[in-house]
Short mmCIF file of C-alpha atoms and ligand atoms in Angstrom, two decimals:
data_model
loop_
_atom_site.label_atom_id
_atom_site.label_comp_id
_atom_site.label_asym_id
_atom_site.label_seq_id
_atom_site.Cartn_x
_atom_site.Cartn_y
_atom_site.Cartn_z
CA UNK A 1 87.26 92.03 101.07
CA UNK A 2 88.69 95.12 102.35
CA UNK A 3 89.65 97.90 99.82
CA UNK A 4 93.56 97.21 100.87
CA UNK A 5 93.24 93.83 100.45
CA UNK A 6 91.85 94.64 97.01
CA UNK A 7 94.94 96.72 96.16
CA UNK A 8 97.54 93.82 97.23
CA UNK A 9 95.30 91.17 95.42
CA UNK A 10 97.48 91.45 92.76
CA UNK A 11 100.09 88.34 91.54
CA UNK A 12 103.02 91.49 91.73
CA UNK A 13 101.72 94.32 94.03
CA UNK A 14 102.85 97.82 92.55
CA UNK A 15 104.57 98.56 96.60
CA UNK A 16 107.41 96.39 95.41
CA UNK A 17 109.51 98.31 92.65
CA UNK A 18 110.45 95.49 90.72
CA UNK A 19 111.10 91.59 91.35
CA UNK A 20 114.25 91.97 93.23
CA UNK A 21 112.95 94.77 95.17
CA UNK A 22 110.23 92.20 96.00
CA UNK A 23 112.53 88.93 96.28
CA UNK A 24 115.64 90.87 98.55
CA UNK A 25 112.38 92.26 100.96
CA UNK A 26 110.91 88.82 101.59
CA UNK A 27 114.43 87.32 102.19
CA UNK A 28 115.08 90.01 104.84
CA UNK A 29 111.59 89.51 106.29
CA UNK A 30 112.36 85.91 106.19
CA UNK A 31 115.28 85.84 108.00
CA UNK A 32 113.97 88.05 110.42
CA UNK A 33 111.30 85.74 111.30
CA UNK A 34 113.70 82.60 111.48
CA UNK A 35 115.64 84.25 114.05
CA UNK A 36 112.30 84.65 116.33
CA UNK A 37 111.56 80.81 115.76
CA UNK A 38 112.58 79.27 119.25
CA UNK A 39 113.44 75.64 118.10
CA UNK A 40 113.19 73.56 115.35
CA UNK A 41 110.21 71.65 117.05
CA UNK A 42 108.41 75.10 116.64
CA UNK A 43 104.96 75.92 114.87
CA UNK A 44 104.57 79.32 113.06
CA UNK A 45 102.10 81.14 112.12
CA UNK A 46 102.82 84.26 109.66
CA UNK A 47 99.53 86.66 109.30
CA UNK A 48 99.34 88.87 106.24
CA UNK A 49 102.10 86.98 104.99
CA UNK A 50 102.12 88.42 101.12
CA UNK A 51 103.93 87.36 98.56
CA UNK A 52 106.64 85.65 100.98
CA UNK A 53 108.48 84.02 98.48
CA UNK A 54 111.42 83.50 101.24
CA UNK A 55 108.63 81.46 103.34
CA UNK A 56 111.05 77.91 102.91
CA UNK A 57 113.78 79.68 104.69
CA UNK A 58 111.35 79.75 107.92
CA UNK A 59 109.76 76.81 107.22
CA UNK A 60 113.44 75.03 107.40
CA UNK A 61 113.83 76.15 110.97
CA UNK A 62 110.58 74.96 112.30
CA UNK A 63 108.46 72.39 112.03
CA UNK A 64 105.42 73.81 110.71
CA UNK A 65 104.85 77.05 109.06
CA UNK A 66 100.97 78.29 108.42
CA UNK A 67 101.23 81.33 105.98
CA UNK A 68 97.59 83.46 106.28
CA UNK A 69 96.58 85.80 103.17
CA UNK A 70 93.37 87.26 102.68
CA UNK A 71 93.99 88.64 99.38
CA UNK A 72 93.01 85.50 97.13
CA UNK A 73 94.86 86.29 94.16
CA UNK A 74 98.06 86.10 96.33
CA UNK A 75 97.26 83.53 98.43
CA UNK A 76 96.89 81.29 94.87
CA UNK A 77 99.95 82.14 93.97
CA UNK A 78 101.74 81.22 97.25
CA UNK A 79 99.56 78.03 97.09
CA UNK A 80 101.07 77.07 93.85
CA UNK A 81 104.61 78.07 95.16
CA UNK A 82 104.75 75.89 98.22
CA UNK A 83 102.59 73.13 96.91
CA UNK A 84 103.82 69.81 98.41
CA UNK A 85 106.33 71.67 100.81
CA UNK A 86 105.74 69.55 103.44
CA UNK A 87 106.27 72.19 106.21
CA UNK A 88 103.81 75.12 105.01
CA UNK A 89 100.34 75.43 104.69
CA UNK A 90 98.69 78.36 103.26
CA UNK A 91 95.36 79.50 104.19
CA UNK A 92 92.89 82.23 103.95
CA UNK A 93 91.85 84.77 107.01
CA UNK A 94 88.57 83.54 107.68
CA UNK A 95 90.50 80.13 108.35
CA UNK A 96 93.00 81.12 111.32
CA UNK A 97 90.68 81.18 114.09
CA UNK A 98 89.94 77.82 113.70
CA UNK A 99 93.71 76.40 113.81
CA UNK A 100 94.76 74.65 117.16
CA UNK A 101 95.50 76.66 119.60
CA UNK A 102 99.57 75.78 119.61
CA UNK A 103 101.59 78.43 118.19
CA UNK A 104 105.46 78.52 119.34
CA UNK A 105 105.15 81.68 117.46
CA UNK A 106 102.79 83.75 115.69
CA UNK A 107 103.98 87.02 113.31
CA UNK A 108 101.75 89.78 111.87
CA UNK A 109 104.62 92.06 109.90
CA UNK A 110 103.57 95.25 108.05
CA UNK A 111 99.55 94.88 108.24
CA UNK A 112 98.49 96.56 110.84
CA UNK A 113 98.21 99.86 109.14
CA UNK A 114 95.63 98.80 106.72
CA UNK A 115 93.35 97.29 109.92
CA UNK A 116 90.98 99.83 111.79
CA UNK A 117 91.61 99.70 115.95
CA UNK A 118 88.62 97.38 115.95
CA UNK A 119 89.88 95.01 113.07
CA UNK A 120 93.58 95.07 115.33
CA UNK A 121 91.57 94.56 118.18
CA UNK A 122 89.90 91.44 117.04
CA UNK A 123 93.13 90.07 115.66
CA UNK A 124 95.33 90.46 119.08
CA UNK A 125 92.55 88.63 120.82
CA UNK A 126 93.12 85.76 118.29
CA UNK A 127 96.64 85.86 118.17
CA UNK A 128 96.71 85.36 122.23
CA UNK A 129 93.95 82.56 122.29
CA UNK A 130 96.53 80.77 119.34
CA UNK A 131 99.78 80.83 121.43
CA UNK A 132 101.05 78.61 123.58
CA UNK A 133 101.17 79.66 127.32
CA UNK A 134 105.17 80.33 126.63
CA UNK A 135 104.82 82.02 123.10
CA UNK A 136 105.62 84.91 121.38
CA UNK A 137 103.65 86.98 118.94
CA UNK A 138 105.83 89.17 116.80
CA UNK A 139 103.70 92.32 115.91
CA UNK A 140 106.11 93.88 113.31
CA UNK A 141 106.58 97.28 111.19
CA UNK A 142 103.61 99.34 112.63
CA UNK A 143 103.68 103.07 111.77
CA UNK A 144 104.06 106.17 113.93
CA UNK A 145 102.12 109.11 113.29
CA UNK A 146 105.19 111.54 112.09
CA UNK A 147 106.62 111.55 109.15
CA UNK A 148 105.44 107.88 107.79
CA UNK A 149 105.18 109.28 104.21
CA UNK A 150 108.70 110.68 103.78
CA UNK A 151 110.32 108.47 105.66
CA UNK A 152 108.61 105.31 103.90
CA UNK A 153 109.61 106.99 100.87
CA UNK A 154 113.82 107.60 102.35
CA UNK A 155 113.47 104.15 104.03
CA UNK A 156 112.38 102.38 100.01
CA UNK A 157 115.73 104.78 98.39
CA UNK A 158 117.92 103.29 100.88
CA UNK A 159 117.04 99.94 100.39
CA UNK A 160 116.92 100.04 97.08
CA UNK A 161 120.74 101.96 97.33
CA UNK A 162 121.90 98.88 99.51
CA UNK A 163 120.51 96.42 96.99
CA UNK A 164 121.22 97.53 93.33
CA UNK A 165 117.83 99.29 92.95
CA UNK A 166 117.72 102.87 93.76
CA UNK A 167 116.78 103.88 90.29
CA UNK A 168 114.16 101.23 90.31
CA UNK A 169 113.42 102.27 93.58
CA UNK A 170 112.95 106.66 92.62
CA UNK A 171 110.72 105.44 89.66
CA UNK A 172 108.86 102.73 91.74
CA UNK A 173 107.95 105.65 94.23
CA UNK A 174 106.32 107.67 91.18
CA UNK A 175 104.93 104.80 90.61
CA UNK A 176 103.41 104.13 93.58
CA UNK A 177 102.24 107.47 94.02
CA UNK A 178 100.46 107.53 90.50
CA UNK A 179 98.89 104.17 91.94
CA UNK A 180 95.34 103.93 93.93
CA UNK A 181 97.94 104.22 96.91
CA UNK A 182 97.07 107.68 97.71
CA UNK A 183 93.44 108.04 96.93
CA UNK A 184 92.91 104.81 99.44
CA UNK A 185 95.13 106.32 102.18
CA UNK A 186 92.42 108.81 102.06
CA UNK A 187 89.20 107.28 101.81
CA UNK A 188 90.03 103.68 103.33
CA UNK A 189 92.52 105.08 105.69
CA UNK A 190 95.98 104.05 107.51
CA UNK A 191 96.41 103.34 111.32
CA UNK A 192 99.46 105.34 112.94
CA UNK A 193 100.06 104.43 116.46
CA UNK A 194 102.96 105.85 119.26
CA UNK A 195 104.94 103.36 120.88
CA UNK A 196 102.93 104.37 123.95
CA UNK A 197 99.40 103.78 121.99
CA UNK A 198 100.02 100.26 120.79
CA UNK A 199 101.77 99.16 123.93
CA UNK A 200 98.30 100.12 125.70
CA UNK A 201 96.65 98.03 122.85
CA UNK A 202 98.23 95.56 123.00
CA UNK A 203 97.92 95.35 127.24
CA UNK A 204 94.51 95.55 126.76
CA UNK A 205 94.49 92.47 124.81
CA UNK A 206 96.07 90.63 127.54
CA UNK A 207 99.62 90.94 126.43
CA UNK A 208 102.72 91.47 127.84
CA UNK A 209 104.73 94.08 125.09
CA UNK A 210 107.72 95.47 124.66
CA UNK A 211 109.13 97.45 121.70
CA UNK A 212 112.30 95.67 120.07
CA UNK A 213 115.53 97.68 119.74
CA UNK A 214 114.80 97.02 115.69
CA UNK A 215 111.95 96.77 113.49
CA UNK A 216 111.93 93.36 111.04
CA UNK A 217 111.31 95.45 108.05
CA UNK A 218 114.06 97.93 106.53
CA UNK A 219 111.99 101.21 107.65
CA UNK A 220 113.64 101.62 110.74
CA UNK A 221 111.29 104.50 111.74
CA UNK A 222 108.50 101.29 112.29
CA UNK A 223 108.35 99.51 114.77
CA UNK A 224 108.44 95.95 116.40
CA UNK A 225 106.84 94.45 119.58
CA UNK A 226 107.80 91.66 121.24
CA UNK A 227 104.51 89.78 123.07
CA UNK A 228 103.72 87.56 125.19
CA UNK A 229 100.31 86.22 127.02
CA UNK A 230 100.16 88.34 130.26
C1 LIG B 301 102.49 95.30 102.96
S1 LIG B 301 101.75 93.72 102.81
C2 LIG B 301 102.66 92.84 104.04
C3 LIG B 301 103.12 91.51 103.55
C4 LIG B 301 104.19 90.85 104.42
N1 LIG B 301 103.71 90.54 105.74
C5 LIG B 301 105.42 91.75 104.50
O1 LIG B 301 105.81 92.13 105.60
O2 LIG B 301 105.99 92.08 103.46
C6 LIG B 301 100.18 93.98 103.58
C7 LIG B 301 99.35 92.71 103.74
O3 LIG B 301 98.23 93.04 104.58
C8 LIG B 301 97.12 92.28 104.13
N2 LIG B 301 95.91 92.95 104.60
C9 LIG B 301 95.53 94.21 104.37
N3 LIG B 301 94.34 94.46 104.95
C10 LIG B 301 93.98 93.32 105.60
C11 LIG B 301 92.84 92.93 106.38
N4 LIG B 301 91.84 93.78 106.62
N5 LIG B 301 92.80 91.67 106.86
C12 LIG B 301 93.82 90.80 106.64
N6 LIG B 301 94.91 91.11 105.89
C13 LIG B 301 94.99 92.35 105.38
C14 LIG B 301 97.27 92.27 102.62
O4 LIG B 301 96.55 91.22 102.04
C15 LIG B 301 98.78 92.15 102.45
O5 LIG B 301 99.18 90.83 102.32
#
């Protein structure tokens, strides 16, 4: 297991402030994703999925909705959650290579920052071999170079201002900060990428990118690219 995965492995990661910090972000990812699905017929795959506790929203707008988390303290807890939902599946990484190749659509939101170029690498090659000839894969939230600290941290107050939890919010950063957050961005590292970089990425994994006009998640410094097999 990867030292990030060890710091989400928790039931409640510290990143979200409180449980409706945590509950209002997976609705908003949730609905995000539902408006990617491209009929009700479709099959969805979310990587890195997290806590997604808003996962039945998607799930009611497809047909059927594979949720991937490495972290295995989080992925029992989702497994408990969606037990006998007849749409979603949950499964560990090791697990999605072998899944038919027949995605409609396939997401990977807010991960690919804790994933070195080679584990990214890997991961775009499987994400193309799962689509469908006509899908898309949704690569969502992925961090420029400037500013990603501050702006993360202006991005979380502003959220939490729109949704009845700045104070939770100011003393969730401190939080965070006082948390192995820091000392891992150091030693385990975070991947920054241009909107130039990752388009060349991800064109060198045999897809056809383009940036969206708005990230899925609230940061609206991140970014989102729309793919499809080139
Ligand atoms: C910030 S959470 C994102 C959760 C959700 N997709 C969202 O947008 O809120 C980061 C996720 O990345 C996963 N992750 C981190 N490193 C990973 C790795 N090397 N392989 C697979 N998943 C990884 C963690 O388990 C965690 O679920």
């Amino acid at each position: 297991m990867s030292d990030w995965v060890k710091f989400y492995d928790f039931k409640h990661s510290v990143i979200y402030v409180n449980a409706r910090h945590r509950d209002v972000h997976y609705r908003a990812i949730a609905e995000s994703i539902r408006a990617y699905v491209p009929s009700p017929a479709a099959h969805v795959l979310d990587y890195g999925c997290g806590e997604a506790t808003s996962a039945d929203l998607v799930a009611d707008a497809c047909a059927q909705l594979v949720l991937v988390e490495a972290a295995p303290n989080v992925r029992a807890s989702l497994t408990m959650r969606y037990a006998g939902h007849p749409k979603i599946a949950v499964i560990a990484a090791e697990q999605a290579a072998a899944l038919p190749k027949a995605f409609d659509l396939v997401v990977m939101h807010s991960v690919a920052q804790y994933l070195t170029q080679a584990e990214l690498d890997r991961l775009l090659a499987m994400f193309r071999a799962l689509l469908k000839p006509d899908g898309l894969f949704v690569l969502g939230d992925v961090v420029p170079p400037h500013i990603a600290a501050p702006a993360a941290a202006l991005a979380l107050l502003r959220f939490g201002a729109a949704n009845g939890f700045f104070w939770a919010a100011a003393f969730g950063l401190v939080r965070i900060f006082a948390s192995d957050y820091l000392r891992l961005k150091k030693t385990a590292g975070l991947s920054h990428y241009t909107e130039a970089a990752m388009l060349e990425r991800l064109r060198k994994a045999g897809l056809k990118a383009e940036r969206a006009t708005r990230n899925i998640g609230h940061n609206r410094w991140r970014m989102t690219f729309l793919c499809r097999a080139a």
